[in-house]
CSV table of C-alpha atoms in Angstrom, one decimal:
chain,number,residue,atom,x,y,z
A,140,UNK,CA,20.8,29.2,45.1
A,141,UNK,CA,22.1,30.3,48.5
A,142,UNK,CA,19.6,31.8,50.7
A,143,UNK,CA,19.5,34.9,53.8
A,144,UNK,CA,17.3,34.5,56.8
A,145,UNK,CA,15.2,37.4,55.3
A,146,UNK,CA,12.5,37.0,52.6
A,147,UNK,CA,13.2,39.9,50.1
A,148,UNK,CA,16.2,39.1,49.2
A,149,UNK,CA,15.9,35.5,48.4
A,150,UNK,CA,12.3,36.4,46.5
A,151,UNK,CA,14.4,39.4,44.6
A,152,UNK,CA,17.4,36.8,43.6
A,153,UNK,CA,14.8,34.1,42.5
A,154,UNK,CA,13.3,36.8,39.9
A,155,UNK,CA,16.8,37.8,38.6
A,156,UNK,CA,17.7,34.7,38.4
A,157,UNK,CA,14.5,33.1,36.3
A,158,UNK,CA,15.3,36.5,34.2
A,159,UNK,CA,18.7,35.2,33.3
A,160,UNK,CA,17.3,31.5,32.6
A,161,UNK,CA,14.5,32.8,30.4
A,162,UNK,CA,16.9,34.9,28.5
A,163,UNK,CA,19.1,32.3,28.1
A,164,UNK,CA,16.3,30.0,26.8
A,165,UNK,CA,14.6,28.4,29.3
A,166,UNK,CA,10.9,27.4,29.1
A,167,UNK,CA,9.9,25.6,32.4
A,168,UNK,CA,12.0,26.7,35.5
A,169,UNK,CA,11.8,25.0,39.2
A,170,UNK,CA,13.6,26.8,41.8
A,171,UNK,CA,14.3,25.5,45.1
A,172,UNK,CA,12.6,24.1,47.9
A,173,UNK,CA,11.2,26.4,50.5
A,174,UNK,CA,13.4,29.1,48.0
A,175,UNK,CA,12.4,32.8,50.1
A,176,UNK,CA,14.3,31.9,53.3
A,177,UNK,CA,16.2,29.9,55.2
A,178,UNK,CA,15.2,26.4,55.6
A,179,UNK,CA,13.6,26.8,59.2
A,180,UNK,CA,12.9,23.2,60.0
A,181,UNK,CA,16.2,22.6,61.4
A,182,UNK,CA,14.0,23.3,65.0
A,183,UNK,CA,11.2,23.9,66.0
A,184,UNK,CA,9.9,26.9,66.9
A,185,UNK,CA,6.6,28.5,66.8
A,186,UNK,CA,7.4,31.8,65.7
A,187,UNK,CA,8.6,30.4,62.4
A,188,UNK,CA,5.0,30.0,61.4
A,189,UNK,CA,5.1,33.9,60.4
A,190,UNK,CA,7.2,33.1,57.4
A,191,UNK,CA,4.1,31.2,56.0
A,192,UNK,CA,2.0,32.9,52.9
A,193,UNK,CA,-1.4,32.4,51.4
A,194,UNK,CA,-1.9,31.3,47.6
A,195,UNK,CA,-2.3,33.5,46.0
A,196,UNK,CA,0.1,36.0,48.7
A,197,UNK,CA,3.1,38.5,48.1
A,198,UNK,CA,5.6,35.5,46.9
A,199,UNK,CA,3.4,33.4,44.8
A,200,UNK,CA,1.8,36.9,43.0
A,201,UNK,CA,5.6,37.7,42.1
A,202,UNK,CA,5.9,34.5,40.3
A,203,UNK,CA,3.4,34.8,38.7
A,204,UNK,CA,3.8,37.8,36.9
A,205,UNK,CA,7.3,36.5,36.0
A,206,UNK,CA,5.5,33.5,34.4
A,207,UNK,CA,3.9,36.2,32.4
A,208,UNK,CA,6.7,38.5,31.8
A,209,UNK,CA,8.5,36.3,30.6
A,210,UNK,CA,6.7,33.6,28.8
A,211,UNK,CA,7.4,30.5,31.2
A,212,UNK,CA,6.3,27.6,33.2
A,213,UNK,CA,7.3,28.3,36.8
A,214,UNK,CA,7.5,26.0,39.8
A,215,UNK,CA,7.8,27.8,43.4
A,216,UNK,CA,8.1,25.9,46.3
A,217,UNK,CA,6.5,28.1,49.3
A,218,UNK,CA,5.3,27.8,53.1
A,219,UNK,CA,1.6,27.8,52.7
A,220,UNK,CA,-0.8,29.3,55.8
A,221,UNK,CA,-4.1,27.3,54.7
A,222,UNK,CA,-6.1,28.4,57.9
A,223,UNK,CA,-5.2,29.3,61.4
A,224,UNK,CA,-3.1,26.0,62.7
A,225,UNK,CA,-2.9,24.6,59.1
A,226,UNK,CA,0.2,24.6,57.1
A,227,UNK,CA,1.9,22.8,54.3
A,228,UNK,CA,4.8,22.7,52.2
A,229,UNK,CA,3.6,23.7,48.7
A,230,UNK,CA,4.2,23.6,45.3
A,231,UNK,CA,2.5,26.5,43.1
A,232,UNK,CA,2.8,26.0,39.4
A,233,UNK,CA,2.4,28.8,36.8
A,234,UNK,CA,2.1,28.5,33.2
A,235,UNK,CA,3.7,31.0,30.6
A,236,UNK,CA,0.7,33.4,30.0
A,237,UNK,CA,0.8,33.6,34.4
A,238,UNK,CA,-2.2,31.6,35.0
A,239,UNK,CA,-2.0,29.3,38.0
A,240,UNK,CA,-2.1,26.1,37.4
A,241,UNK,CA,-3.0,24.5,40.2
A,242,UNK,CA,-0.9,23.1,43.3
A,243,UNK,CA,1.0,20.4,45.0
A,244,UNK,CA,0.9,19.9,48.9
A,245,UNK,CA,4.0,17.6,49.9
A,246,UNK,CA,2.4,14.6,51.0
A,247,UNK,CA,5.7,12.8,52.1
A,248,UNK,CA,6.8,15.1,55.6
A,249,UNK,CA,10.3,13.9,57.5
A,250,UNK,CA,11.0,14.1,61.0
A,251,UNK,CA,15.0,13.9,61.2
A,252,UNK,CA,17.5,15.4,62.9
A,253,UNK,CA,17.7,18.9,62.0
A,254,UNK,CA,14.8,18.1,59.4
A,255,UNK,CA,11.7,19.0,61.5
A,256,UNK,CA,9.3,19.2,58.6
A,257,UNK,CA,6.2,17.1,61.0
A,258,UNK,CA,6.3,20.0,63.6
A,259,UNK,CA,5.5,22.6,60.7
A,260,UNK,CA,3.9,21.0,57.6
A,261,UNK,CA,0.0,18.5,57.5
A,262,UNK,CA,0.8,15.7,54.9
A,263,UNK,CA,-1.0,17.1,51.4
A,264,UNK,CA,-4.4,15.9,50.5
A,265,UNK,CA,-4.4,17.1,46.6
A,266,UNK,CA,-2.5,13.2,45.4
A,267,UNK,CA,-0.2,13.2,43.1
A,268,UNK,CA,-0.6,15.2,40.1
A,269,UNK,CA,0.1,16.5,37.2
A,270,UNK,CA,-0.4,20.0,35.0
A,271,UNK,CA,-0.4,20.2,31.5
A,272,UNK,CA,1.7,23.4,30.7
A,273,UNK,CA,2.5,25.5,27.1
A,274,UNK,CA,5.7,23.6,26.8
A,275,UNK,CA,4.6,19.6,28.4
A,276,UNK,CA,3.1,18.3,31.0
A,277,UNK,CA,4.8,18.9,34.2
A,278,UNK,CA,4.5,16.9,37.3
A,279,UNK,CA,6.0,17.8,41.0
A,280,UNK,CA,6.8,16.6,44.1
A,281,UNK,CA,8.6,17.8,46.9
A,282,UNK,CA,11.6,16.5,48.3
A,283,UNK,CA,11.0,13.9,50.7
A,284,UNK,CA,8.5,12.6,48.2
A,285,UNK,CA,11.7,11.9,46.1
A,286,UNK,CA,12.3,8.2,48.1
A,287,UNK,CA,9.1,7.1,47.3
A,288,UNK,CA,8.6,4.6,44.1
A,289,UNK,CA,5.1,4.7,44.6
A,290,UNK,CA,4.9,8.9,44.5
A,291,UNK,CA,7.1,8.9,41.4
A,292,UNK,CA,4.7,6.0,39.1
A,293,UNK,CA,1.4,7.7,39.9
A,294,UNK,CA,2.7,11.3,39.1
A,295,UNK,CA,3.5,9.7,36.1
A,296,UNK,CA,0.6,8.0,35.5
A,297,UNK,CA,-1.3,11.4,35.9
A,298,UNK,CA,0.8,11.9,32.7
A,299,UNK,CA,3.8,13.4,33.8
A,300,UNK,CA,6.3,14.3,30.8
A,301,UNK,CA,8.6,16.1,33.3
A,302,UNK,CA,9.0,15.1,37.1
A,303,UNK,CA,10.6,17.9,39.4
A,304,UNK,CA,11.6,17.4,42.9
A,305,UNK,CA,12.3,21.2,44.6
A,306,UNK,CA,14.9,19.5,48.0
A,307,UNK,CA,16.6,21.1,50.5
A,308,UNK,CA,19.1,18.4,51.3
A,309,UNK,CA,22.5,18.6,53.0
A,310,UNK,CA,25.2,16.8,55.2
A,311,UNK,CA,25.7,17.1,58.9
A,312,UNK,CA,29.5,18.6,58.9
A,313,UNK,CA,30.1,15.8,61.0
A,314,UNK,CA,28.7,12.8,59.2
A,315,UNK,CA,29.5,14.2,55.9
A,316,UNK,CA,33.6,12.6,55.9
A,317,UNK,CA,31.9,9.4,56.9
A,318,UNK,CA,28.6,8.8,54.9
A,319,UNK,CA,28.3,12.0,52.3
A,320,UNK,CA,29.3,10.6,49.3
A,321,UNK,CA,26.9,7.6,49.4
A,322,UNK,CA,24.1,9.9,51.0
A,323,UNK,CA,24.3,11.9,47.8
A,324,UNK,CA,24.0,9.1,45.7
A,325,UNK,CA,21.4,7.3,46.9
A,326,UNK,CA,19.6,10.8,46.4
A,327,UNK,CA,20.7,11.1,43.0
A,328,UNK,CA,20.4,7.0,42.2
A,329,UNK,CA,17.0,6.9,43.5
A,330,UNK,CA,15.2,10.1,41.3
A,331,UNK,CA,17.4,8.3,38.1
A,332,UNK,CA,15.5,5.1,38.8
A,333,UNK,CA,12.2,6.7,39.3
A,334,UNK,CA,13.1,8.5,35.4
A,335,UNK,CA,13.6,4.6,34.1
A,336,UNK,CA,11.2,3.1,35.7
A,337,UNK,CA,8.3,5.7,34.2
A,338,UNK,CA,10.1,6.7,31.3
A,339,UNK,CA,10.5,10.3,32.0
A,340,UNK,CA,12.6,13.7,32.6
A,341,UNK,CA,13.5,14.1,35.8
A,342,UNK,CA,15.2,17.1,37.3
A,343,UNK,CA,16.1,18.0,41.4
A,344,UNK,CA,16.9,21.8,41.9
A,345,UNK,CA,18.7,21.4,45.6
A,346,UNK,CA,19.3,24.2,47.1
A,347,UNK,CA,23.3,24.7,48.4
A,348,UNK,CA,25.5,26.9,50.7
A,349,UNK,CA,25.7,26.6,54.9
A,350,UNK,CA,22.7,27.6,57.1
A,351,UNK,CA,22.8,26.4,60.3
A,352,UNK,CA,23.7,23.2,61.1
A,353,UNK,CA,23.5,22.1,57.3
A,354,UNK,CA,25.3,21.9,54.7
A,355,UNK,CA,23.1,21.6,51.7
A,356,UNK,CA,25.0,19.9,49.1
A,357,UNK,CA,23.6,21.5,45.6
A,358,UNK,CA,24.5,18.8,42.8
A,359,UNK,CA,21.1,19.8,41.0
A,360,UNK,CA,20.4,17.5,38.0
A,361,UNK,CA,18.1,16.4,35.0
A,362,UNK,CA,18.1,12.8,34.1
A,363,UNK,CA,16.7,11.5,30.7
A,364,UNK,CA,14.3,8.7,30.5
A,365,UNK,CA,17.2,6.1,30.2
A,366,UNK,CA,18.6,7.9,33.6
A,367,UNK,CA,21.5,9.5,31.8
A,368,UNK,CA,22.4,12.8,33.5
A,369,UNK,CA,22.0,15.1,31.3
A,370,UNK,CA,23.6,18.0,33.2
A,371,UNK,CA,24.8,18.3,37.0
A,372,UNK,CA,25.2,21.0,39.1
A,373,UNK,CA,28.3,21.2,41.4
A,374,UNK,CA,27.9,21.1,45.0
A,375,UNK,CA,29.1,24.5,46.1
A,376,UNK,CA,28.7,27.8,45.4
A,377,UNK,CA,25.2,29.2,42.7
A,378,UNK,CA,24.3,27.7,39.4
A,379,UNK,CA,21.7,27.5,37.0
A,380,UNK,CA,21.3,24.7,34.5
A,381,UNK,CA,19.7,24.5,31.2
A,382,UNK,CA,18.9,22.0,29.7
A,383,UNK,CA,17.4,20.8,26.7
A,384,UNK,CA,14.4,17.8,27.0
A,385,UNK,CA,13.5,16.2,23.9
A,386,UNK,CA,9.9,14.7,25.0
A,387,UNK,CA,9.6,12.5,21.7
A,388,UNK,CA,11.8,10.8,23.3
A,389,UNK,CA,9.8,9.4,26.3
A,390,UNK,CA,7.8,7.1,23.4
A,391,UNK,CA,11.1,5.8,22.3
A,392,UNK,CA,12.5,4.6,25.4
A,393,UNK,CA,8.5,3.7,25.9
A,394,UNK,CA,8.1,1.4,23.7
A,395,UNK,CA,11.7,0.1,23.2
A,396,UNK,CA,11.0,-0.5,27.8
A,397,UNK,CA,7.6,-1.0,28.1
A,398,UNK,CA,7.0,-1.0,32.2
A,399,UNK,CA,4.1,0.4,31.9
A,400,UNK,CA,2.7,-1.8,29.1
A,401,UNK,CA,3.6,-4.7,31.3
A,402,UNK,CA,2.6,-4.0,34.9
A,403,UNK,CA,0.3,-6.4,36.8
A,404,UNK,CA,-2.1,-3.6,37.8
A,405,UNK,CA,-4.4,-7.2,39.3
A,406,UNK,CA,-1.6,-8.0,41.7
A,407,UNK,CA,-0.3,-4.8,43.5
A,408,UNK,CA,-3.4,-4.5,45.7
A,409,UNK,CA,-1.4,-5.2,48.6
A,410,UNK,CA,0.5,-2.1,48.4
A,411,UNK,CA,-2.3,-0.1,50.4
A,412,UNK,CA,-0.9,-1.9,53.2
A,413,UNK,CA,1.6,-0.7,55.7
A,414,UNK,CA,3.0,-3.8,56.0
A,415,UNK,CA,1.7,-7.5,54.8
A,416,UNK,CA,1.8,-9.0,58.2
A,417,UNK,CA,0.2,-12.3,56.5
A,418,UNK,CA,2.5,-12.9,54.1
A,419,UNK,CA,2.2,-16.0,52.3
Protein backbone atom coordinates (compact mmCIF):
# COMPACT_ATOMS: atom_id res chain seq x y z
CA UNK A 1 0.00 0.00 0.00
CA UNK A 2 0.94 3.69 -0.36
CA UNK A 3 1.65 5.44 2.71
CA UNK A 4 1.11 9.56 4.26
CA UNK A 5 3.73 11.01 6.50
CA UNK A 6 0.98 10.80 9.33
CA UNK A 7 0.29 7.65 11.30
CA UNK A 8 -3.60 7.39 11.40
CA UNK A 9 -4.21 7.14 8.26
CA UNK A 10 -1.86 4.53 7.22
CA UNK A 11 -2.96 2.41 10.63
CA UNK A 12 -6.78 3.15 9.49
CA UNK A 13 -6.08 1.90 5.69
CA UNK A 14 -4.11 -1.19 7.02
CA UNK A 15 -7.45 -2.24 9.04
CA UNK A 16 -9.72 -1.72 6.03
CA UNK A 17 -7.63 -3.30 4.05
CA UNK A 18 -7.02 -6.70 6.25
CA UNK A 19 -11.09 -6.33 6.38
CA UNK A 20 -11.34 -6.74 2.72
CA UNK A 21 -8.63 -9.69 2.66
CA UNK A 22 -10.31 -11.54 5.49
CA UNK A 23 -13.62 -11.26 3.75
CA UNK A 24 -12.30 -12.28 0.76
CA UNK A 25 -10.72 -15.38 2.34
CA UNK A 26 -7.60 -14.72 3.66
CA UNK A 27 -6.22 -16.59 6.75
CA UNK A 28 -2.63 -15.17 7.44
CA UNK A 29 -2.02 -11.60 6.27
CA UNK A 30 1.53 -9.55 6.27
CA UNK A 31 1.35 -6.08 5.56
CA UNK A 32 4.17 -3.94 4.85
CA UNK A 33 7.30 -2.94 6.25
CA UNK A 34 7.41 -0.10 8.69
CA UNK A 35 3.31 0.02 7.25
CA UNK A 36 2.00 3.31 9.67
CA UNK A 37 4.27 5.94 8.02
CA UNK A 38 6.52 6.95 5.74
CA UNK A 39 9.67 5.12 5.52
CA UNK A 40 11.83 7.75 7.57
CA UNK A 41 15.25 6.21 7.06
CA UNK A 42 15.86 7.90 3.94
CA UNK A 43 17.92 10.50 6.68
CA UNK A 44 18.73 10.81 9.61
CA UNK A 45 17.21 12.75 11.97
CA UNK A 46 16.60 12.50 15.54
CA UNK A 47 13.25 13.64 15.82
CA UNK A 48 12.01 10.65 13.86
CA UNK A 49 12.50 8.59 16.94
CA UNK A 50 8.89 9.94 18.12
CA UNK A 51 7.29 7.77 15.46
CA UNK A 52 8.54 4.68 17.59
CA UNK A 53 5.84 2.53 19.77
CA UNK A 54 5.97 0.05 22.57
CA UNK A 55 4.60 -3.68 22.15
CA UNK A 56 2.15 -3.88 23.13
CA UNK A 57 1.32 0.31 22.11
CA UNK A 58 -1.65 2.11 20.14
CA UNK A 59 -0.61 0.26 16.60
CA UNK A 60 0.25 -3.17 17.66
CA UNK A 61 -3.25 -3.21 20.17
CA UNK A 62 -5.18 -2.32 16.83
CA UNK A 63 -3.84 -5.34 15.20
CA UNK A 64 -4.47 -7.27 17.43
CA UNK A 65 -8.00 -6.93 17.93
CA UNK A 66 -8.28 -7.33 14.06
CA UNK A 67 -6.51 -10.73 14.50
CA UNK A 68 -9.54 -11.30 16.68
CA UNK A 69 -12.21 -9.70 14.86
CA UNK A 70 -11.65 -11.31 12.24
CA UNK A 71 -10.24 -14.68 12.84
CA UNK A 72 -6.54 -14.30 11.33
CA UNK A 73 -2.88 -14.57 11.63
CA UNK A 74 -1.46 -11.03 11.32
CA UNK A 75 2.09 -9.84 10.68
CA UNK A 76 2.79 -5.99 11.40
CA UNK A 77 5.96 -4.65 10.84
CA UNK A 78 6.35 -1.52 13.49
CA UNK A 79 9.19 0.92 14.92
CA UNK A 80 9.70 -0.49 18.33
CA UNK A 81 10.90 2.10 21.43
CA UNK A 82 12.45 -0.91 23.63
CA UNK A 83 14.00 1.60 26.29
CA UNK A 84 15.15 5.16 26.15
CA UNK A 85 18.11 4.97 23.23
CA UNK A 86 17.03 1.51 22.18
CA UNK A 87 15.07 0.89 19.02
CA UNK A 88 14.44 -1.78 16.53
CA UNK A 89 12.66 -2.68 13.51
CA UNK A 90 10.06 -5.26 14.54
CA UNK A 91 7.93 -7.79 13.54
CA UNK A 92 4.76 -8.48 15.85
CA UNK A 93 2.83 -11.56 15.01
CA UNK A 94 -0.85 -12.27 16.07
CA UNK A 95 -2.68 -15.32 15.82
CA UNK A 96 -6.52 -15.58 14.84
CA UNK A 97 -8.09 -15.64 18.41
CA UNK A 98 -5.62 -12.12 18.89
CA UNK A 99 -3.07 -13.53 21.08
CA UNK A 100 0.51 -12.36 20.49
CA UNK A 101 2.56 -14.62 19.35
CA UNK A 102 5.71 -13.53 20.00
CA UNK A 103 8.13 -11.18 17.88
CA UNK A 104 10.91 -10.74 15.39
CA UNK A 105 13.66 -7.89 15.79
CA UNK A 106 15.38 -7.43 12.18
CA UNK A 107 18.72 -8.68 12.82
CA UNK A 108 20.01 -7.80 9.20
CA UNK A 109 20.11 -3.41 9.45
CA UNK A 110 21.47 -1.55 5.92
CA UNK A 111 23.26 1.54 5.79
CA UNK A 112 22.63 2.80 2.01
CA UNK A 113 22.03 5.63 0.39
CA UNK A 114 18.76 6.91 1.31
CA UNK A 115 18.43 3.57 3.41
CA UNK A 116 19.64 4.75 6.92
CA UNK A 117 18.24 1.85 8.86
CA UNK A 118 21.93 1.75 11.29
CA UNK A 119 21.28 5.38 12.54
CA UNK A 120 17.68 4.23 13.77
CA UNK A 121 17.44 0.41 14.42
CA UNK A 122 20.03 -2.16 17.15
CA UNK A 123 20.50 -5.46 15.15
CA UNK A 124 17.72 -7.98 16.83
CA UNK A 125 18.79 -10.43 19.50
CA UNK A 126 15.52 -12.83 19.44
CA UNK A 127 17.39 -15.24 16.23
CA UNK A 128 15.50 -16.40 13.81
CA UNK A 129 12.25 -17.80 14.55
CA UNK A 130 9.44 -19.21 13.97
CA UNK A 131 5.50 -19.24 15.43
CA UNK A 132 3.19 -21.90 15.08
CA UNK A 133 -0.17 -20.23 14.11
CA UNK A 134 -4.14 -21.66 13.64
CA UNK A 135 -3.60 -21.96 9.99
CA UNK A 136 0.70 -23.21 9.85
CA UNK A 137 3.61 -22.32 11.12
CA UNK A 138 4.74 -18.93 10.08
CA UNK A 139 8.18 -17.61 10.08
CA UNK A 140 9.39 -13.74 9.43
CA UNK A 141 12.09 -11.72 8.57
CA UNK A 142 12.43 -8.28 7.63
CA UNK A 143 13.61 -6.96 4.56
CA UNK A 144 17.14 -6.72 4.52
CA UNK A 145 17.20 -10.08 6.08
CA UNK A 146 15.83 -11.16 2.60
CA UNK A 147 19.75 -11.39 1.09
CA UNK A 148 20.81 -13.55 3.49
CA UNK A 149 20.87 -17.55 2.73
CA UNK A 150 21.79 -18.22 6.10
CA UNK A 151 18.62 -16.17 7.76
CA UNK A 152 16.27 -17.92 5.36
CA UNK A 153 17.65 -21.95 6.24
CA UNK A 154 17.47 -21.38 10.05
CA UNK A 155 13.96 -19.77 9.93
CA UNK A 156 13.23 -22.70 8.32
CA UNK A 157 14.80 -24.98 10.41
CA UNK A 158 12.84 -23.39 13.31
CA UNK A 159 10.03 -25.04 11.18
CA UNK A 160 8.94 -22.42 9.03
CA UNK A 161 5.90 -23.56 6.74
CA UNK A 162 5.52 -19.95 5.44
CA UNK A 163 8.53 -17.36 5.17
CA UNK A 164 7.35 -13.58 4.94
CA UNK A 165 9.71 -10.79 4.23
CA UNK A 166 7.65 -7.22 5.11
CA UNK A 167 10.42 -4.69 2.55
CA UNK A 168 10.32 -1.35 1.73
CA UNK A 169 12.37 -1.41 -1.35
CA UNK A 170 12.55 1.06 -4.28
CA UNK A 171 14.68 2.59 -7.17
CA UNK A 172 16.54 5.90 -7.12
CA UNK A 173 14.65 7.76 -10.10
CA UNK A 174 17.97 8.15 -11.37
CA UNK A 175 19.46 4.68 -11.33
CA UNK A 176 16.21 3.05 -12.00
CA UNK A 177 16.54 3.48 -16.31
CA UNK A 178 19.99 1.99 -15.83
CA UNK A 179 19.93 -0.88 -13.14
CA UNK A 180 15.97 -1.27 -12.07
CA UNK A 181 15.04 -4.06 -13.79
CA UNK A 182 17.88 -6.39 -12.64
CA UNK A 183 17.67 -4.69 -9.01
CA UNK A 184 14.12 -6.09 -8.90
CA UNK A 185 15.13 -9.34 -9.83
CA UNK A 186 17.77 -10.11 -7.93
CA UNK A 187 15.15 -9.22 -5.09
CA UNK A 188 12.67 -11.42 -6.35
CA UNK A 189 15.39 -14.27 -7.64
CA UNK A 190 16.96 -14.32 -4.33
CA UNK A 191 13.55 -14.86 -1.82
CA UNK A 192 12.55 -17.75 -4.90
CA UNK A 193 15.90 -19.45 -4.11
CA UNK A 194 15.68 -19.18 -0.46
CA UNK A 195 11.70 -21.08 -1.10
CA UNK A 196 13.82 -23.97 -3.09
CA UNK A 197 16.45 -24.25 -1.13
CA UNK A 198 14.17 -24.94 2.26
CA UNK A 199 11.26 -26.19 0.54
CA UNK A 200 8.82 -23.52 1.50
CA UNK A 201 6.12 -20.60 0.88
CA UNK A 202 7.56 -17.61 0.51
CA UNK A 203 5.76 -14.27 0.14
CA UNK A 204 7.41 -10.29 0.05
CA UNK A 205 4.57 -7.71 0.73
CA UNK A 206 6.73 -4.43 -0.66
CA UNK A 207 5.34 -1.53 -0.08
CA UNK A 208 4.94 0.94 -3.42
CA UNK A 209 4.13 4.56 -4.49
CA UNK A 210 6.80 7.84 -4.31
CA UNK A 211 8.06 9.23 -0.91
CA UNK A 212 10.88 11.12 -1.00
CA UNK A 213 13.62 10.29 -2.85
CA UNK A 214 12.19 6.63 -3.54
CA UNK A 215 10.42 5.00 -5.61
CA UNK A 216 9.33 1.80 -4.00
CA UNK A 217 8.69 -0.59 -6.63
CA UNK A 218 5.62 -2.92 -5.23
CA UNK A 219 5.78 -6.29 -7.30
CA UNK A 220 4.69 -8.20 -3.97
CA UNK A 221 4.78 -11.97 -4.42
CA UNK A 222 4.33 -15.60 -3.08
CA UNK A 223 6.55 -18.29 -4.47
CA UNK A 224 5.80 -22.12 -3.95
CA UNK A 225 8.37 -24.46 -2.68
CA UNK A 226 9.60 -25.23 -6.33
CA UNK A 227 9.95 -21.16 -6.61
CA UNK A 228 7.03 -20.82 -9.05
CA UNK A 229 5.32 -17.46 -8.48
CA UNK A 230 2.30 -18.06 -7.62
CA UNK A 231 0.84 -14.59 -7.80
CA UNK A 232 2.67 -11.09 -8.40
CA UNK A 233 1.78 -7.78 -7.63
CA UNK A 234 2.29 -4.93 -10.15
CA UNK A 235 4.70 -2.27 -9.43
CA UNK A 236 2.47 0.74 -9.25
CA UNK A 237 -0.47 1.87 -7.75
CA UNK A 238 -2.39 -0.55 -4.34
CA UNK A 239 -3.00 -4.31 -4.40
CA UNK A 240 -3.77 -7.07 -2.39
CA UNK A 241 -3.07 -10.61 -3.25
CA UNK A 242 -4.57 -13.82 -2.20
CA UNK A 243 -3.34 -16.55 -2.49
CA UNK A 244 -3.91 -20.06 -1.92
CA UNK A 245 -0.79 -22.30 -0.08
CA UNK A 246 -1.21 -25.89 -0.12
CA UNK A 247 1.33 -26.88 2.77
CA UNK A 248 1.16 -30.77 1.91
CA UNK A 249 2.89 -29.80 -0.50
CA UNK A 250 6.18 -28.71 1.19
CA UNK A 251 6.67 -32.83 1.97
CA UNK A 252 6.27 -33.45 -1.67
CA UNK A 253 8.75 -31.23 -3.09
CA UNK A 254 10.67 -32.46 0.39
CA UNK A 255 11.17 -35.62 -0.26
CA UNK A 256 11.13 -35.62 -4.12
CA UNK A 257 14.48 -32.53 -3.19
CA UNK A 258 15.78 -33.58 -0.16
CA UNK A 259 18.35 -30.47 0.94
CA UNK A 260 17.70 -30.87 4.07
CA UNK A 261 18.00 -34.62 4.25
CA UNK A 262 21.39 -34.18 2.72
CA UNK A 263 23.21 -31.27 4.29
CA UNK A 264 26.69 -31.74 5.82
CA UNK A 265 25.70 -30.16 9.14
CA UNK A 266 29.82 -31.64 10.23
CA UNK A 267 31.26 -29.31 7.61
CA UNK A 268 29.68 -25.76 7.70
CA UNK A 269 31.43 -24.81 10.93
CA UNK A 270 33.25 -22.30 9.17
CA UNK A 271 30.35 -20.28 8.41
CA UNK A 272 30.60 -18.46 12.02
CA UNK A 273 33.39 -16.82 10.41
CA UNK A 274 33.46 -13.39 8.82
CA UNK A 275 35.69 -14.37 6.43
CA UNK A 276 38.10 -17.72 6.22
CA UNK A 277 41.31 -15.85 6.02
CA UNK A 278 43.17 -19.38 6.11
CA UNK A 279 41.65 -20.86 3.51
CA UNK A 280 43.04 -24.08 2.55
Amino acid sequence: MTCTEAKEPNVEKALAKIADAAAKGANVICLQELFAGHYFCQSEDHAKFDQAESIPGPTSNALQVAAKQHGVVIVGSLFERRAPGLYHNTAVIFDADGTQLGLYRKMHIPDDPLFYEKFYFTPGDLGFRSFQTKFGKVGVCVCWDQWYPEAARLTALSGAEIMFYPTAIGWLPEEKEVFGASQHSAWETMMRSHAIANGVFVAAPNRVGLEGALQFWGGSFVSDPNGNLLAKAKHEGEETLIVPCDLGLIDVVRTHWPFLRDRRIDAYGDLTKRYIDDAR
